[in-house]
């Protein structure tokens, strides 16, 4: 699915393995704000290895003797990696709970601190990655691309947004054809997958025709640090504001509102009209997402004959795989392992 999307710097020559072990994929969640140190919620910074976020949340709930739904977290983190992230759970002010009982071979509590409100999904600022690619077939090609990637890559949604083998998109097709999805959480994931797929296709179209730097005669600009946007013809003012980083180019997360689309985007959306109509019927409004993803502080941490370790920071809601795909043709070993385990479980049943 991701292979069909256009590359900004041309298809890489190098191939590499990705997530060959959990230690090859390290993520540290950056909250971006200070916890108050007081309040009715306990925030936990947890490092997990080989566990998914929901599993950790359930273990926290058991220790706090509360329902799992009362445990919140800033963001989902990959099971197949070593990831630090923040959770929160309501605990009465006069009650002290030692959450070190959570510690195990796969979970470690780094710190716990009180806060005056629960952590909500998306409240964090960024994620810092340290990623090792192994069995690299052409190190020279990867190294030649790093400086280009520092200038930004297409802000594609990653494969995980669409489910195993694109299953979420299959469910979206059924939903838009009139089938009901009663599970609200699953329904939300399916709708999000459909919008993300259309976004990827529009960005890929633009990359193929114009790249990401050339301006169209009219753009919908996204304000830096905000979800606000405005449509305007290019001018000296907008060109200067782009240079200053005050505004960015964007692409649509489709819904209701042609006024929030350029004429080119309306044309590019024609193949997706049925899905777009369904999204409008579901009450979604057109939103905008940054067209380009800038990996901050992209560095080479270590280098060998056939491996390279990279570090960089990305804003919340963006995908490291969007960066990696411009460097090498990466095979995610964890997916192959997961598929094999699933197939073995099916055989055993």
mmCIF file of C-alpha atoms in Angstrom:
data_model
loop_
_atom_site.group_PDB
_atom_site.id
_atom_site.type_symbol
_atom_site.label_atom_id
_atom_site.label_comp_id
_atom_site.label_asym_id
_atom_site.label_seq_id
_atom_site.Cartn_x
_atom_site.Cartn_y
_atom_site.Cartn_z
ATOM 1 C CA UNK A 1 0.000 0.000 0.000
ATOM 2 C CA UNK A 2 2.783 2.412 0.935
ATOM 3 C CA UNK A 3 4.883 1.216 -1.999
ATOM 4 C CA UNK A 4 2.471 2.837 -4.461
ATOM 5 C CA UNK A 5 3.070 6.315 -3.021
ATOM 6 C CA UNK A 6 5.539 8.547 -4.845
ATOM 7 C CA UNK A 7 8.948 9.298 -3.376
ATOM 8 C CA UNK A 8 10.095 12.891 -3.058
ATOM 9 C CA UNK A 9 13.757 12.071 -3.718
ATOM 10 C CA UNK A 10 13.248 9.093 -6.018
ATOM 11 C CA UNK A 11 12.946 5.441 -5.026
ATOM 12 C CA UNK A 12 15.872 4.421 -2.807
ATOM 13 C CA UNK A 13 18.426 1.941 -4.102
ATOM 14 C CA UNK A 14 19.273 0.567 -0.656
ATOM 15 C CA UNK A 15 17.277 -2.104 1.126
ATOM 16 C CA UNK A 16 17.422 -2.658 4.898
ATOM 17 C CA UNK A 17 15.814 -4.507 7.784
ATOM 18 C CA UNK A 18 13.738 -2.534 10.293
ATOM 19 C CA UNK A 19 12.777 -3.646 13.844
ATOM 20 C CA UNK A 20 14.874 -6.804 13.684
ATOM 21 C CA UNK A 21 14.789 -6.602 17.513
ATOM 22 C CA UNK A 22 12.912 -4.338 19.966
ATOM 23 C CA UNK A 23 16.160 -2.495 20.741
ATOM 24 C CA UNK A 24 16.363 -1.432 17.090
ATOM 25 C CA UNK A 25 13.331 0.839 17.573
ATOM 26 C CA UNK A 26 13.481 3.212 20.535
ATOM 27 C CA UNK A 27 10.890 5.945 21.131
ATOM 28 C CA UNK A 28 10.764 8.518 23.916
ATOM 29 C CA UNK A 29 7.576 10.505 24.327
ATOM 30 C CA UNK A 30 8.148 14.238 24.908
ATOM 31 C CA UNK A 31 5.304 15.743 26.956
ATOM 32 C CA UNK A 32 6.329 19.343 26.340
ATOM 33 C CA UNK A 33 4.866 20.663 29.610
ATOM 34 C CA UNK A 34 5.545 20.361 33.348
ATOM 35 C CA UNK A 35 3.364 18.279 35.630
ATOM 36 C CA UNK A 36 1.944 20.246 38.562
ATOM 37 C CA UNK A 37 3.119 17.853 41.291
ATOM 38 C CA UNK A 38 -0.303 17.932 42.936
ATOM 39 C CA UNK A 39 -3.853 16.933 42.067
ATOM 40 C CA UNK A 40 -6.096 13.882 41.847
ATOM 41 C CA UNK A 41 -4.254 12.166 39.024
ATOM 42 C CA UNK A 42 -1.003 10.208 39.166
ATOM 43 C CA UNK A 43 1.110 10.370 36.018
ATOM 44 C CA UNK A 44 3.517 7.547 35.293
ATOM 45 C CA UNK A 45 6.428 7.572 32.886
ATOM 46 C CA UNK A 46 6.811 3.979 31.802
ATOM 47 C CA UNK A 47 9.318 2.173 29.591
ATOM 48 C CA UNK A 48 7.828 -0.866 27.902
ATOM 49 C CA UNK A 49 9.440 -3.527 25.731
ATOM 50 C CA UNK A 50 7.392 -5.938 23.647
ATOM 51 C CA UNK A 51 4.087 -4.828 25.194
ATOM 52 C CA UNK A 52 1.282 -2.728 23.724
ATOM 53 C CA UNK A 53 -0.062 0.404 25.367
ATOM 54 C CA UNK A 54 -3.442 -1.096 26.299
ATOM 55 C CA UNK A 55 -1.789 -3.987 28.154
ATOM 56 C CA UNK A 56 0.234 -1.573 30.295
ATOM 57 C CA UNK A 57 -2.897 0.496 30.961
ATOM 58 C CA UNK A 58 -4.700 -2.620 32.244
ATOM 59 C CA UNK A 59 -1.818 -3.438 34.605
ATOM 60 C CA UNK A 60 -1.886 0.110 35.972
ATOM 61 C CA UNK A 61 -5.643 -0.188 36.505
ATOM 62 C CA UNK A 62 -5.178 -3.406 38.503
ATOM 63 C CA UNK A 63 -2.677 -1.793 40.851
ATOM 64 C CA UNK A 64 -4.887 1.301 41.251
ATOM 65 C CA UNK A 65 -7.946 -0.936 41.708
ATOM 66 C CA UNK A 66 -9.916 0.923 39.075
ATOM 67 C CA UNK A 67 -11.424 0.182 35.661
ATOM 68 C CA UNK A 68 -9.037 0.123 32.694
ATOM 69 C CA UNK A 69 -11.140 2.851 31.030
ATOM 70 C CA UNK A 70 -10.003 5.242 33.771
ATOM 71 C CA UNK A 71 -6.362 4.929 32.724
ATOM 72 C CA UNK A 72 -5.435 7.399 30.003
ATOM 73 C CA UNK A 73 -2.276 7.981 27.996
ATOM 74 C CA UNK A 74 -0.794 10.673 25.794
ATOM 75 C CA UNK A 75 -0.306 8.429 22.765
ATOM 76 C CA UNK A 76 -0.151 4.863 21.516
ATOM 77 C CA UNK A 77 3.328 3.411 21.213
ATOM 78 C CA UNK A 78 4.510 0.476 19.124
ATOM 79 C CA UNK A 79 4.571 -2.923 20.783
ATOM 80 C CA UNK A 80 7.649 -3.951 18.829
ATOM 81 C CA UNK A 81 10.153 -1.565 20.350
ATOM 82 C CA UNK A 82 11.553 -0.063 23.528
ATOM 83 C CA UNK A 83 9.252 2.875 24.207
ATOM 84 C CA UNK A 84 8.844 5.386 27.021
ATOM 85 C CA UNK A 85 5.444 6.973 27.407
ATOM 86 C CA UNK A 86 3.178 8.693 29.919
ATOM 87 C CA UNK A 87 0.015 7.317 31.530
ATOM 88 C CA UNK A 88 -2.335 8.875 34.078
ATOM 89 C CA UNK A 89 -4.769 7.314 36.535
ATOM 90 C CA UNK A 90 -7.100 8.972 39.063
ATOM 91 C CA UNK A 91 -5.937 8.433 42.657
ATOM 92 C CA UNK A 92 -7.508 10.248 45.650
ATOM 93 C CA UNK A 93 -5.158 12.881 47.096
ATOM 94 C CA UNK A 94 -4.942 11.158 50.502
ATOM 95 C CA UNK A 95 -4.173 7.781 48.890
ATOM 96 C CA UNK A 96 -0.584 6.726 48.170
ATOM 97 C CA UNK A 97 0.076 3.921 45.703
ATOM 98 C CA UNK A 98 3.526 2.564 44.938
ATOM 99 C CA UNK A 99 3.375 1.800 41.226
ATOM 100 C CA UNK A 100 6.816 0.164 41.287
ATOM 101 C CA UNK A 101 4.818 -3.052 41.591
ATOM 102 C CA UNK A 102 4.340 -2.624 37.845
ATOM 103 C CA UNK A 103 8.039 -3.331 37.221
ATOM 104 C CA UNK A 104 8.854 -6.511 35.321
ATOM 105 C CA UNK A 105 11.161 -7.735 32.571
ATOM 106 C CA UNK A 106 9.061 -5.853 30.018
ATOM 107 C CA UNK A 107 7.840 -2.810 32.011
ATOM 108 C CA UNK A 108 9.757 -0.288 34.112
ATOM 109 C CA UNK A 109 8.311 2.747 35.900
ATOM 110 C CA UNK A 110 10.772 5.617 35.533
ATOM 111 C CA UNK A 111 8.841 8.156 37.601
ATOM 112 C CA UNK A 112 5.445 8.955 39.030
ATOM 113 C CA UNK A 113 4.146 12.428 39.761
ATOM 114 C CA UNK A 114 0.780 13.950 40.536
ATOM 115 C CA UNK A 115 -1.035 16.278 38.160
ATOM 116 C CA UNK A 116 -4.225 18.349 38.336
ATOM 117 C CA UNK A 117 -5.831 16.707 35.298
ATOM 118 C CA UNK A 118 -5.720 13.470 33.359
ATOM 119 C CA UNK A 119 -3.513 13.104 30.314
ATOM 120 C CA UNK A 120 -5.517 13.107 27.116
ATOM 121 C CA UNK A 121 -4.587 11.475 23.844
ATOM 122 C CA UNK A 122 -2.503 13.870 21.800
ATOM 123 C CA UNK A 123 -1.533 16.118 24.719
ATOM 124 C CA UNK A 124 2.185 15.446 24.215
ATOM 125 C CA UNK A 125 4.402 17.546 21.975
ATOM 126 C CA UNK A 126 6.670 15.132 20.119
ATOM 127 C CA UNK A 127 8.416 11.762 19.953
ATOM 128 C CA UNK A 128 12.164 11.201 19.824
ATOM 129 C CA UNK A 129 13.326 8.172 17.835
ATOM 130 C CA UNK A 130 16.544 6.161 17.791
ATOM 131 C CA UNK A 131 16.280 3.620 14.983
ATOM 132 C CA UNK A 132 18.754 1.020 13.761
ATOM 133 C CA UNK A 133 18.580 -0.271 10.193
ATOM 134 C CA UNK A 134 20.472 -3.515 9.606
ATOM 135 C CA UNK A 135 21.621 -5.542 6.595
ATOM 136 C CA UNK A 136 21.837 -2.339 4.551
ATOM 137 C CA UNK A 137 22.570 -3.199 0.924
ATOM 138 C CA UNK A 138 23.931 0.201 -0.148
ATOM 139 C CA UNK A 139 25.204 2.436 2.649
ATOM 140 C CA UNK A 140 26.382 5.055 0.166
ATOM 141 C CA UNK A 141 22.832 5.569 -1.129
ATOM 142 C CA UNK A 142 21.410 6.061 2.382
ATOM 143 C CA UNK A 143 24.160 8.515 3.327
ATOM 144 C CA UNK A 144 23.602 10.483 0.125
ATOM 145 C CA UNK A 145 19.941 10.969 1.050
ATOM 146 C CA UNK A 146 20.229 12.112 4.672
ATOM 147 C CA UNK A 147 20.804 15.789 3.957
ATOM 148 C CA UNK A 148 17.881 15.828 1.511
ATOM 149 C CA UNK A 149 15.586 14.173 4.069
ATOM 150 C CA UNK A 150 16.536 16.877 6.577
ATOM 151 C CA UNK A 151 14.743 19.300 4.242
ATOM 152 C CA UNK A 152 11.499 17.377 4.740
ATOM 153 C CA UNK A 153 9.585 14.377 3.394
ATOM 154 C CA UNK A 154 5.944 13.809 2.394
ATOM 155 C CA UNK A 155 3.902 13.688 5.581
ATOM 156 C CA UNK A 156 2.364 10.301 4.778
ATOM 157 C CA UNK A 157 0.382 8.321 7.321
ATOM 158 C CA UNK A 158 2.142 5.037 8.088
ATOM 159 C CA UNK A 159 0.967 1.537 7.237
ATOM 160 C CA UNK A 160 -0.149 0.894 10.828
ATOM 161 C CA UNK A 161 -2.964 3.422 10.376
ATOM 162 C CA UNK A 162 -4.612 1.070 7.872
ATOM 163 C CA UNK A 163 -4.455 -2.186 9.840
ATOM 164 C CA UNK A 164 -2.980 -5.514 8.887
ATOM 165 C CA UNK A 165 -3.067 -5.941 5.102
ATOM 166 C CA UNK A 166 -5.216 -2.795 4.868
ATOM 167 C CA UNK A 167 -8.047 -4.385 6.841
ATOM 168 C CA UNK A 168 -9.288 -1.027 8.173
ATOM 169 C CA UNK A 169 -9.856 0.166 4.612
ATOM 170 C CA UNK A 170 -11.873 -2.957 3.830
ATOM 171 C CA UNK A 171 -14.042 -2.149 6.842
ATOM 172 C CA UNK A 172 -14.336 1.449 5.626
ATOM 173 C CA UNK A 173 -15.678 0.247 2.289
ATOM 174 C CA UNK A 174 -18.287 -1.843 4.112
ATOM 175 C CA UNK A 175 -19.211 1.050 6.416
ATOM 176 C CA UNK A 176 -19.661 3.412 3.487
ATOM 177 C CA UNK A 177 -21.770 0.769 1.726
ATOM 178 C CA UNK A 178 -24.249 0.754 4.580
ATOM 179 C CA UNK A 179 -22.938 -1.913 6.966
ATOM 180 C CA UNK A 180 -22.961 -0.908 10.623
ATOM 181 C CA UNK A 181 -19.930 -0.943 12.926
ATOM 182 C CA UNK A 182 -21.297 -0.918 16.469
ATOM 183 C CA UNK A 183 -17.953 -0.723 18.249
ATOM 184 C CA UNK A 184 -17.428 3.050 18.511
ATOM 185 C CA UNK A 185 -13.663 2.789 18.919
ATOM 186 C CA UNK A 186 -13.311 0.539 15.866
ATOM 187 C CA UNK A 187 -15.662 2.770 13.907
ATOM 188 C CA UNK A 188 -13.499 5.767 14.710
ATOM 189 C CA UNK A 189 -10.346 3.930 13.610
ATOM 190 C CA UNK A 190 -11.983 2.918 10.341
ATOM 191 C CA UNK A 191 -13.130 6.457 9.544
ATOM 192 C CA UNK A 192 -9.679 7.795 10.398
ATOM 193 C CA UNK A 193 -8.065 5.193 8.133
ATOM 194 C CA UNK A 194 -10.267 6.235 5.204
ATOM 195 C CA UNK A 195 -9.408 9.930 5.595
ATOM 196 C CA UNK A 196 -5.720 9.098 6.023
ATOM 197 C CA UNK A 197 -5.722 6.982 2.864
ATOM 198 C CA UNK A 198 -7.226 9.815 0.809
ATOM 199 C CA UNK A 199 -4.725 12.269 2.330
ATOM 200 C CA UNK A 200 -1.840 10.003 1.307
ATOM 201 C CA UNK A 201 -3.155 9.740 -2.236
ATOM 202 C CA UNK A 202 -3.488 13.516 -2.605
ATOM 203 C CA UNK A 203 0.002 14.142 -1.227
ATOM 204 C CA UNK A 204 1.420 11.473 -3.534
ATOM 205 C CA UNK A 205 -0.330 13.124 -6.493
ATOM 206 C CA UNK A 206 1.190 16.465 -5.621
ATOM 207 C CA UNK A 207 4.663 14.960 -5.153
ATOM 208 C CA UNK A 208 4.431 13.369 -8.595
ATOM 209 C CA UNK A 209 3.285 16.550 -10.338
ATOM 210 C CA UNK A 210 5.048 19.335 -8.476
ATOM 211 C CA UNK A 211 7.155 18.037 -5.587
ATOM 212 C CA UNK A 212 6.582 19.706 -2.236
ATOM 213 C CA UNK A 213 8.371 23.020 -2.679
ATOM 214 C CA UNK A 214 6.641 24.504 -5.737
ATOM 215 C CA UNK A 215 3.601 26.621 -4.913
ATOM 216 C CA UNK A 216 0.314 26.357 -6.754
ATOM 217 C CA UNK A 217 -1.433 29.550 -7.851
ATOM 218 C CA UNK A 218 -3.708 29.121 -4.821
ATOM 219 C CA UNK A 219 -2.936 27.347 -1.585
ATOM 220 C CA UNK A 220 -4.580 26.504 1.717
ATOM 221 C CA UNK A 221 -2.009 27.566 4.297
ATOM 222 C CA UNK A 222 -1.768 26.063 7.771
ATOM 223 C CA UNK A 223 -0.797 28.364 10.639
ATOM 224 C CA UNK A 224 2.267 27.281 12.606
ATOM 225 C CA UNK A 225 1.354 25.844 16.000
ATOM 226 C CA UNK A 226 -2.356 25.769 15.217
ATOM 227 C CA UNK A 227 -5.011 23.782 13.377
ATOM 228 C CA UNK A 228 -6.273 27.025 11.803
ATOM 229 C CA UNK A 229 -5.912 27.485 8.051
ATOM 230 C CA UNK A 230 -6.855 29.880 5.283
ATOM 231 C CA UNK A 231 -7.083 29.773 1.475
ATOM 232 C CA UNK A 232 -5.327 32.474 -0.477
ATOM 233 C CA UNK A 233 -3.604 33.136 -3.794
ATOM 234 C CA UNK A 234 0.167 33.187 -3.560
ATOM 235 C CA UNK A 235 1.640 36.610 -2.955
ATOM 236 C CA UNK A 236 4.774 38.265 -1.683
ATOM 237 C CA UNK A 237 3.297 38.155 1.812
ATOM 238 C CA UNK A 238 2.552 34.426 1.795
ATOM 239 C CA UNK A 239 5.934 33.597 0.238
ATOM 240 C CA UNK A 240 7.679 35.564 2.990
ATOM 241 C CA UNK A 241 5.535 33.992 5.707
ATOM 242 C CA UNK A 242 6.476 30.538 4.371
ATOM 243 C CA UNK A 243 10.145 31.501 4.534
ATOM 244 C CA UNK A 244 9.718 32.662 8.144
ATOM 245 C CA UNK A 245 7.942 29.435 9.148
ATOM 246 C CA UNK A 246 4.804 31.326 10.164
ATOM 247 C CA UNK A 247 2.668 29.242 7.775
ATOM 248 C CA UNK A 248 3.016 25.877 6.024
ATOM 249 C CA UNK A 249 1.623 24.186 2.942
ATOM 250 C CA UNK A 250 -1.107 21.671 3.686
ATOM 251 C CA UNK A 251 -3.280 18.911 2.265
ATOM 252 C CA UNK A 252 -6.874 18.071 3.242
ATOM 253 C CA UNK A 253 -8.325 15.553 5.657
ATOM 254 C CA UNK A 254 -11.557 15.471 3.723
ATOM 255 C CA UNK A 255 -15.071 16.118 4.939
ATOM 256 C CA UNK A 256 -17.662 18.812 4.368
ATOM 257 C CA UNK A 257 -16.518 22.104 2.857
ATOM 258 C CA UNK A 258 -15.298 22.708 -0.711
ATOM 259 C CA UNK A 259 -14.346 26.216 0.401
ATOM 260 C CA UNK A 260 -11.439 24.612 2.241
ATOM 261 C CA UNK A 261 -10.073 22.982 -0.932
ATOM 262 C CA UNK A 262 -8.161 24.348 -3.912
ATOM 263 C CA UNK A 263 -9.480 23.744 -7.430
ATOM 264 C CA UNK A 264 -6.688 21.218 -8.014
ATOM 265 C CA UNK A 265 -7.620 19.298 -4.872
ATOM 266 C CA UNK A 266 -11.286 19.185 -5.898
ATOM 267 C CA UNK A 267 -10.183 17.631 -9.184
ATOM 268 C CA UNK A 268 -7.818 15.155 -7.513
ATOM 269 C CA UNK A 269 -10.604 14.076 -5.150
ATOM 270 C CA UNK A 270 -12.942 12.931 -7.929
ATOM 271 C CA UNK A 271 -11.887 9.228 -7.736
ATOM 272 C CA UNK A 272 -12.788 9.256 -4.029
ATOM 273 C CA UNK A 273 -16.167 10.960 -4.341
ATOM 274 C CA UNK A 274 -18.158 8.062 -2.854
ATOM 275 C CA UNK A 275 -15.969 7.914 0.244
ATOM 276 C CA UNK A 276 -15.991 11.696 0.527
ATOM 277 C CA UNK A 277 -19.796 11.804 0.363
ATOM 278 C CA UNK A 278 -19.946 9.176 3.104
ATOM 279 C CA UNK A 279 -17.581 11.152 5.305
ATOM 280 C CA UNK A 280 -19.734 14.250 4.837
ATOM 281 C CA UNK A 281 -22.855 12.249 5.779
ATOM 282 C CA UNK A 282 -21.064 11.143 8.944
ATOM 283 C CA UNK A 283 -20.711 14.819 9.865
ATOM 284 C CA UNK A 284 -16.981 15.284 9.327
ATOM 285 C CA UNK A 285 -15.640 18.667 8.305
ATOM 286 C CA UNK A 286 -12.619 19.218 6.093
ATOM 287 C CA UNK A 287 -9.461 19.757 8.150
ATOM 288 C CA UNK A 288 -5.889 20.359 7.048
ATOM 289 C CA UNK A 289 -2.597 18.584 7.762
ATOM 290 C CA UNK A 290 0.953 19.696 7.093
ATOM 291 C CA UNK A 291 2.060 18.629 3.619
ATOM 292 C CA UNK A 292 5.696 18.164 4.612
ATOM 293 C CA UNK A 293 7.231 16.423 7.613
ATOM 294 C CA UNK A 294 10.487 17.837 8.957
ATOM 295 C CA UNK A 295 12.591 15.396 11.028
ATOM 296 C CA UNK A 296 14.240 17.584 13.650
ATOM 297 C CA UNK A 297 17.902 17.019 14.535
ATOM 298 C CA UNK A 298 18.307 14.093 12.137
ATOM 299 C CA UNK A 299 21.707 12.582 12.966
ATOM 300 C CA UNK A 300 23.705 9.418 12.371
ATOM 301 C CA UNK A 301 24.428 7.976 15.830
ATOM 302 C CA UNK A 302 26.494 4.993 14.678
ATOM 303 C CA UNK A 303 27.568 3.408 11.430
ATOM 304 C CA UNK A 304 28.945 0.030 10.367
ATOM 305 C CA UNK A 305 29.539 -1.883 7.157
ATOM 306 C CA UNK A 306 25.896 -2.969 6.961
ATOM 307 C CA UNK A 307 24.039 -1.045 9.700
ATOM 308 C CA UNK A 308 23.206 2.555 10.523
ATOM 309 C CA UNK A 309 21.600 4.056 13.625
ATOM 310 C CA UNK A 310 19.631 7.278 13.185
ATOM 311 C CA UNK A 311 18.106 9.679 15.689
ATOM 312 C CA UNK A 312 15.476 12.358 15.067
ATOM 313 C CA UNK A 313 12.425 13.976 16.623
ATOM 314 C CA UNK A 314 8.962 14.207 15.063
ATOM 315 C CA UNK A 315 5.806 16.108 16.055
ATOM 316 C CA UNK A 316 2.987 14.067 17.569
ATOM 317 C CA UNK A 317 0.697 12.342 15.081
ATOM 318 C CA UNK A 318 3.409 11.778 12.469
ATOM 319 C CA UNK A 319 5.190 8.604 11.424
ATOM 320 C CA UNK A 320 8.859 7.619 11.504
ATOM 321 C CA UNK A 321 8.227 5.313 8.553
ATOM 322 C CA UNK A 322 7.510 8.384 6.408
ATOM 323 C CA UNK A 323 11.114 9.436 7.050
ATOM 324 C CA UNK A 324 12.655 5.975 6.672
ATOM 325 C CA UNK A 325 10.973 5.221 3.320
ATOM 326 C CA UNK A 326 12.882 8.108 1.707
ATOM 327 C CA UNK A 327 16.181 6.619 2.947
ATOM 328 C CA UNK A 328 15.820 2.916 2.155
ATOM 329 C CA UNK A 329 13.402 0.160 1.188
ATOM 330 C CA UNK A 330 12.800 -1.046 4.742
ATOM 331 C CA UNK A 331 11.383 -4.457 5.574
ATOM 332 C CA UNK A 332 9.641 -4.447 8.956
ATOM 333 C CA UNK A 333 10.714 -7.725 10.540
ATOM 334 C CA UNK A 334 8.234 -7.313 13.408
ATOM 335 C CA UNK A 335 5.314 -7.535 10.958
ATOM 336 C CA UNK A 336 6.644 -10.792 9.537
ATOM 337 C CA UNK A 337 7.080 -12.166 13.061
ATOM 338 C CA UNK A 338 3.554 -11.042 14.023
ATOM 339 C CA UNK A 339 2.039 -12.615 10.914
ATOM 340 C CA UNK A 340 3.888 -15.866 11.562
ATOM 341 C CA UNK A 341 2.740 -15.967 15.181
ATOM 342 C CA UNK A 342 -0.849 -15.240 14.102
ATOM 343 C CA UNK A 343 -0.727 -17.999 11.494
ATOM 344 C CA UNK A 344 0.669 -20.433 14.076
ATOM 345 C CA UNK A 345 -2.111 -19.515 16.515
ATOM 346 C CA UNK A 346 -4.719 -20.089 13.821
ATOM 347 C CA UNK A 347 -3.187 -23.500 13.053
ATOM 348 C CA UNK A 348 -3.202 -24.458 16.744
ATOM 349 C CA UNK A 349 -6.877 -23.535 17.080
#
